[in-house]
XYZ file of C-alpha atoms in Angstrom:
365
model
C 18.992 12.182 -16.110
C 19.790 11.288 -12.927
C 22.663 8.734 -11.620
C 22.126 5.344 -10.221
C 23.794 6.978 -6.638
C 21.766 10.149 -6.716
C 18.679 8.263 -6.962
C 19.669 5.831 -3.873
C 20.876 8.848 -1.782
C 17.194 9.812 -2.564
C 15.636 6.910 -1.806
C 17.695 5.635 1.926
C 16.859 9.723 3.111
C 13.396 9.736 2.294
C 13.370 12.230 0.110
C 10.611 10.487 -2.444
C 9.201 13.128 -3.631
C 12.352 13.666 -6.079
C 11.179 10.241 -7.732
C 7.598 12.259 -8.880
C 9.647 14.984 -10.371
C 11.891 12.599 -12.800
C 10.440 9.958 -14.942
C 13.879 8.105 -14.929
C 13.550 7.951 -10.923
C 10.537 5.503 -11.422
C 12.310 3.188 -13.765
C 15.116 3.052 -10.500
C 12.152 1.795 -8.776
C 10.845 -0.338 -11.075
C 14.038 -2.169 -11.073
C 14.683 -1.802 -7.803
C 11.433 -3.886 -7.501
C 13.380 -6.664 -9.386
C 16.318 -6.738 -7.134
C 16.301 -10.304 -5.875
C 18.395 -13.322 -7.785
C 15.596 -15.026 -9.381
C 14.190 -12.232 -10.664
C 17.652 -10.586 -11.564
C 18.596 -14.181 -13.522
C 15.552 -14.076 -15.471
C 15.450 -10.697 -16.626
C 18.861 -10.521 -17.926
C 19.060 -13.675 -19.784
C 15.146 -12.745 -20.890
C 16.800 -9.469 -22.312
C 20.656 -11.076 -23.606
C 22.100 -9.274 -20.588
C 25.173 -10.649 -18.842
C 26.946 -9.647 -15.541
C 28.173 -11.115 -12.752
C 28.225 -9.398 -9.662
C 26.501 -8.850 -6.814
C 22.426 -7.453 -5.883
C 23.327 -3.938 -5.624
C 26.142 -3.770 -8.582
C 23.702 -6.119 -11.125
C 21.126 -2.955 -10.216
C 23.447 -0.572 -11.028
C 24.008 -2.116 -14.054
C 20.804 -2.594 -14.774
C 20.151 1.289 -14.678
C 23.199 2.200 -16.707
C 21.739 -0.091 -19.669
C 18.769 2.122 -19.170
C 20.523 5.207 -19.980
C 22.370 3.963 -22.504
C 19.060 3.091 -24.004
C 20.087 -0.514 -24.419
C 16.692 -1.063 -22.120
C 13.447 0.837 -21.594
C 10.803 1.086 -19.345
C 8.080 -0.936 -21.454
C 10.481 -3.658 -21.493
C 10.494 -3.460 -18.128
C 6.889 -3.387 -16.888
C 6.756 -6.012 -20.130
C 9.013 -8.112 -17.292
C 6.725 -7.032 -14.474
C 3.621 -7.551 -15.868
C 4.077 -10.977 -16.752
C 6.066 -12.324 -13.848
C 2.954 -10.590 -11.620
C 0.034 -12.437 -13.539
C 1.675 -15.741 -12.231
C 1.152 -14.557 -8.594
C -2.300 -13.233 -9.755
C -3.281 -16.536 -11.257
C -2.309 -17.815 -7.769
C -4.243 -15.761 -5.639
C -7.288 -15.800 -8.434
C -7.706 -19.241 -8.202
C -7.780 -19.518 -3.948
C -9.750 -16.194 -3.667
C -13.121 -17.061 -2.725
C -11.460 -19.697 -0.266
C -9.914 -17.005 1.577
C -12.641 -14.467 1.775
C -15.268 -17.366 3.054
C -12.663 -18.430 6.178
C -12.348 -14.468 6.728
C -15.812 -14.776 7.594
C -15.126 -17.073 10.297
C -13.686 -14.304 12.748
C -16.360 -13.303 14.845
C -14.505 -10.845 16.545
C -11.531 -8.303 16.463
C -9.991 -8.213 19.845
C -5.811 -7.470 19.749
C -3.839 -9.195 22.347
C -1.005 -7.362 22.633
C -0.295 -4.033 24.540
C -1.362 -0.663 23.883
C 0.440 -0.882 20.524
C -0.428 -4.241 19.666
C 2.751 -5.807 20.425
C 2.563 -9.287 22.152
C 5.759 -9.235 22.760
C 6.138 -6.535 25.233
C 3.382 -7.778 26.262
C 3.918 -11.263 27.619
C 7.492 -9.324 28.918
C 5.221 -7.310 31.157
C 4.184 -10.543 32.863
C 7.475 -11.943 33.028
C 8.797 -8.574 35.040
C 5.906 -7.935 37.139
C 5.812 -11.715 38.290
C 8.487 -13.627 40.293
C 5.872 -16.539 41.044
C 6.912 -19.713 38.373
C 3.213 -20.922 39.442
C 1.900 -17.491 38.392
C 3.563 -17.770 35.054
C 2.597 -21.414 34.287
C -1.369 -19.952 35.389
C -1.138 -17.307 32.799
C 0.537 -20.013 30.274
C -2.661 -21.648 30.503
C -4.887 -18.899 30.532
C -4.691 -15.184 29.698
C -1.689 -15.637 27.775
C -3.140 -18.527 25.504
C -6.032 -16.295 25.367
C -3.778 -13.117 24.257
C -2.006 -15.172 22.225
C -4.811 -16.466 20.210
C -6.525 -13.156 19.539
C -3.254 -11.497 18.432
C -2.375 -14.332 16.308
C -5.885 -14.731 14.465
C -6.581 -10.501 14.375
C -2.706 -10.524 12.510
C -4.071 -13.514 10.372
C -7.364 -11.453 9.206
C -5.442 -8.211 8.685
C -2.741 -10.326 6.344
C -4.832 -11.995 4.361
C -7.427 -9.169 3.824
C -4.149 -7.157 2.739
C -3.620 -9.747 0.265
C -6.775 -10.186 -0.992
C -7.419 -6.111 -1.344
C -3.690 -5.535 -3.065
C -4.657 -8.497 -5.728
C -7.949 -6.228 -6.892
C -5.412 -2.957 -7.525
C -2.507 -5.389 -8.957
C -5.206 -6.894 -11.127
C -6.556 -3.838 -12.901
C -5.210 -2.712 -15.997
C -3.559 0.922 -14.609
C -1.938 -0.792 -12.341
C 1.977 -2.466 -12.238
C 3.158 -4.539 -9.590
C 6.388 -3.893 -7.836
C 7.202 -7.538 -7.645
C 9.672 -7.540 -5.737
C 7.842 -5.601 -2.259
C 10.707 -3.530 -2.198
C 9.804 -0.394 0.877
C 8.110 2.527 -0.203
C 6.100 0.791 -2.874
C 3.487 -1.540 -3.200
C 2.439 -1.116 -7.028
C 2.522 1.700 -10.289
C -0.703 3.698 -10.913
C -0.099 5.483 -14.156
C 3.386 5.468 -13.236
C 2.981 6.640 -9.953
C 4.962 4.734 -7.589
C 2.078 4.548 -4.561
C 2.397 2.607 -0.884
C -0.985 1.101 0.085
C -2.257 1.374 3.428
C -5.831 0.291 4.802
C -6.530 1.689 7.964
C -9.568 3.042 9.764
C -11.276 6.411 10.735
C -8.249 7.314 13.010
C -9.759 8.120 16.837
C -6.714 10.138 17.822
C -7.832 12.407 14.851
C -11.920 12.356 15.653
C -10.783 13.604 18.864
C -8.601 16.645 18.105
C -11.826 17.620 15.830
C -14.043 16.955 18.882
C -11.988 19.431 20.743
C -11.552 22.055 17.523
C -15.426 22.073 17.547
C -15.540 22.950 21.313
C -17.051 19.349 22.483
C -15.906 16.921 25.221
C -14.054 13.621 24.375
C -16.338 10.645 23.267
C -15.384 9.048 26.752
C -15.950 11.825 28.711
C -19.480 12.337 26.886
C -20.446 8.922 27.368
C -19.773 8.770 31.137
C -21.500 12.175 31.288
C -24.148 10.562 29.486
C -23.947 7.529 32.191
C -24.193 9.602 34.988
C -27.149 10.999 33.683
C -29.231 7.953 32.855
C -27.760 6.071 36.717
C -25.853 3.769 33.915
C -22.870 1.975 36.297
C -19.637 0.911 34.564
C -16.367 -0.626 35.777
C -14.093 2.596 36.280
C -11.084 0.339 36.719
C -11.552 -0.653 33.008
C -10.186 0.880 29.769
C -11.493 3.704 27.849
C -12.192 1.244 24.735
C -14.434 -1.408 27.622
C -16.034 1.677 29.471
C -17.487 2.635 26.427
C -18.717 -0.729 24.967
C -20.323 -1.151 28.374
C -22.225 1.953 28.886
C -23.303 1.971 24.906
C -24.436 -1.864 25.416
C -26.383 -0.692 28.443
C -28.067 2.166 27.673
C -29.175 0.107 24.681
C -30.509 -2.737 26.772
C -32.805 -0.280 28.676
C -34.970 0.751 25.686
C -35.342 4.118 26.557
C -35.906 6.445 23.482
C -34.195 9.699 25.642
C -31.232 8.067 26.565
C -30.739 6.166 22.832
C -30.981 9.315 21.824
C -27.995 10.794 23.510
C -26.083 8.154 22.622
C -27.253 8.484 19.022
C -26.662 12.554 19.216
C -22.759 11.925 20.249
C -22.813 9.528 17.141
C -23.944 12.171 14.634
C -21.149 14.205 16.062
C -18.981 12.277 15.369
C -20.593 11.292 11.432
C -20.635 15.082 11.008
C -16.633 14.909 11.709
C -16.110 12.085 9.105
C -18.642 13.593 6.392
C -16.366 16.754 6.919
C -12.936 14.636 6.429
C -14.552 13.047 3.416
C -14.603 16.378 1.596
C -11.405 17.917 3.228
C -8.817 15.134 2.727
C -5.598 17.136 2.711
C -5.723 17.989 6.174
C -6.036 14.077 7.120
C -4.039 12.613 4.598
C -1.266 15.414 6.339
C -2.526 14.447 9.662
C -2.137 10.621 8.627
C 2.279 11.352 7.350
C 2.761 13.422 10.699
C 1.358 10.707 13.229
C 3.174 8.045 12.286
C 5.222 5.906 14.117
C 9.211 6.422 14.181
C 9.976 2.790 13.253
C 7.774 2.814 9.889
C 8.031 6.575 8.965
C 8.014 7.174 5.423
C 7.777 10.038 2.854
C 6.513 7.950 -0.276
C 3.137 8.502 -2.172
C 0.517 6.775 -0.376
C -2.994 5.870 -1.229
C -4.949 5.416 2.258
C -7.878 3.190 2.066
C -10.077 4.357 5.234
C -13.037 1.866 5.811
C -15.480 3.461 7.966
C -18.887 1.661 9.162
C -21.127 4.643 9.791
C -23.575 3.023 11.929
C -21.138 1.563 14.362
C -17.188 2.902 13.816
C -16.134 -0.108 16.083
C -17.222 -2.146 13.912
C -15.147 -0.864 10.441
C -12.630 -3.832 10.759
C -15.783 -6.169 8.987
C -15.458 -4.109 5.707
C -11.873 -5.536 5.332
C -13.035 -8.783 4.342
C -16.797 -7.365 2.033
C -15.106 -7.845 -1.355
C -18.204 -7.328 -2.606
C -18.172 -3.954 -1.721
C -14.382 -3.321 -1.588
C -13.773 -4.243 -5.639
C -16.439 -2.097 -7.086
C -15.139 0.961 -5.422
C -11.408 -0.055 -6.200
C -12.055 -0.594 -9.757
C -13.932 2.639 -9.700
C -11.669 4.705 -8.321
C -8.476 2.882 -10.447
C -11.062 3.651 -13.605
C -11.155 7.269 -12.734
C -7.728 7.768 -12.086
C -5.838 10.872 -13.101
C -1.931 10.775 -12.542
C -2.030 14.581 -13.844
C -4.324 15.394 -11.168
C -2.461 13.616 -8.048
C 0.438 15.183 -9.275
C -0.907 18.554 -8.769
C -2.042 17.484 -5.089
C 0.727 17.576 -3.409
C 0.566 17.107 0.640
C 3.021 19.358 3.017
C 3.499 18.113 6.342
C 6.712 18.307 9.285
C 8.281 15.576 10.870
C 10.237 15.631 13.410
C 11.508 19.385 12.474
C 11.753 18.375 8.082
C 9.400 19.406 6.169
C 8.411 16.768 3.818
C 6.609 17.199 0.140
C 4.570 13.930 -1.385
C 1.571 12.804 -3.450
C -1.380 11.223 -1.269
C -4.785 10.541 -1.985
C -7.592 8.885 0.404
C -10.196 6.064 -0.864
C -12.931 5.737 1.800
C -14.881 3.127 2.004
C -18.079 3.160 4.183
C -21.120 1.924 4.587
């Protein structure tokens, strides 16, 4: 059995794969998830524990009356369970409240820059303009405007998180790491797991596109354009170029050029279908692409919603509960934690190689 220090050096170099070879290395997460006073407080006088210290030597402590056997790991998800059904009562009982003002958002429109940061953002303003006059204009309107969209998008992708992470806490596999320590959001069959819900990834339907030997989606669609005398603003970006020749061509009701528009589509289903049945290569795809500031190494389940008929439009299935918690219970029902296990993902990052356990739930419709 490992040592409380080996399993931290583990855990603060990203090396999480060690915690899916040593049953021992989930209980150090499991009380890892506890790590925070209240929690601390309650589960030692709840168990006739006693020790004063502070976060990180109480945790330490904690796992060395695991090895001595003094506590075990049903006592501890005993702990975890019960402290998590109060936050599930919570969220049961405001639920359908949520999901109706979800419906509310009419659209999905980020504010922020290229990587949806507001921040750099609004300091892109505040370089590029010396005017005060200019500044006080865009107070009043483009930067309420980008302000508003970023802050309502963040609210619909929080509180869809929320609602989605209460169906897989509430299910009877799961375990809740209470405490939202990094690295993991809950236990499925004892497999420490980060959740993250995402979308079809373009940066990945286009690297397909150009394995298969076709042209971009926005080079297709002005191609398509230019065929059909459809005139767009050039000056715009790729993601407004191609809502406006789409929304066009539409508008003209003619069957030959719908159907070009509706040929590039089935390209692009044809790339998903194929993703659908060859996960490893996107879940690998999926560890290697991410960003610097939020890289990680843990088990992840990716939740992919995908809206067939128009991708654009995926961000509605967020908030379909209906939809969402029959597939999640499903797919918690058919779980098998031998299975993942023996599923491992290899990808390279930044020169490491990395080992972990992924798995993909898509959603589409």
């Amino acid at each position: 059995m490992k040592t409380y220090k080996e399993w931290l050096n583990y855990f603060n170099h990203q090396e999480m794969n060690e915690f899916n070879k040593d049953s021992s290395g989930v209980v150090w997460l499991k009380l890892k998830s506890i790590i925070r006073r209240e929690l601390l407080d309650k589960f030692l006088n709840e168990n006739s524990l006693s020790f004063k210290g502070n976060l990180q030597t109480t945790f330490n402590y904690l796992y060395s009356k695991y090895t001595e056997g003094i506590i075990n790991e049903k006592i501890i998800d005993k702990f975890l369970i019960e402290f998590n059904s109060i936050e599930l009562a919570n969220i049961n009982s405001k639920f359908e409240a949520i999901e109706n003002d979800l419906y509310k958002l009419k659209e999905f429109i980020w504010g922020g820059d290229s990587t949806n940061s507001l921040d750099k953002k609004i300091v892109s303003y505040i370089k590029q303009y010396y005017s005060y006059n200019k500044i006080l204009d865009l107070l009043d309107n483009e930067i309420n405007i980008t302000t508003r969209h970023y802050t309502l998008n963040s609210w619909y992708n929080n509180w869809t998180t929320i609602l989605t992470e209460h169906i897989f806490k509430s299910h009877k596999k799961t375990i809740s790491a209470v405490g939202k320590i990094k690295s993991v959001d809950f236990f499925v069959d004892g497999i420490p797991i980060d959740f993250k819900i995402t979308y079809f990834p373009k940066s990945y339907l286009e690297i397909k596109r150009r394995e298969k030997g076709l042209k971009s989606e926005i080079s297709q669609l002005k191609n398509i354009a230019k065929k059909c005398n459809i005139n767009y603003d050039k000056k715009e970006n790729n993601e407004t170029i191609k809502y406006q020749i789409i929304e066009k061509i539409k508008d003209t009701n003619n069957s030959d050029y719908i159907s070009m528009i509706d040929s590039l589509k089935a390209e692009n289903l044809t790339i998903i279908e194929e993703a659908i049945s060859n996960k490893v290569d996107l879940m690998r795809w999926l560890y290697e692409n991410q960003g610097e500031m939020r890289f990680g190494s843990e088990n992840r389940l990716f939740m992919i919603l995908v809206d067939k008929n128009d991708i654009d439009n995926s961000w509605k299935l967020k908030r379909n509960f209906t939809k969402l918690k029959p597939a999640i219970n499903t797919y918690l029902d058919n779980f098998d934690a031998n299975k993942i296990k023996n599923s491992k993902v290899e990808f390279n990052y930044k020169g490491k190689k990395y080992s972990t356990l992924s798995d993909i739930l898509f959603i589409t419709c």
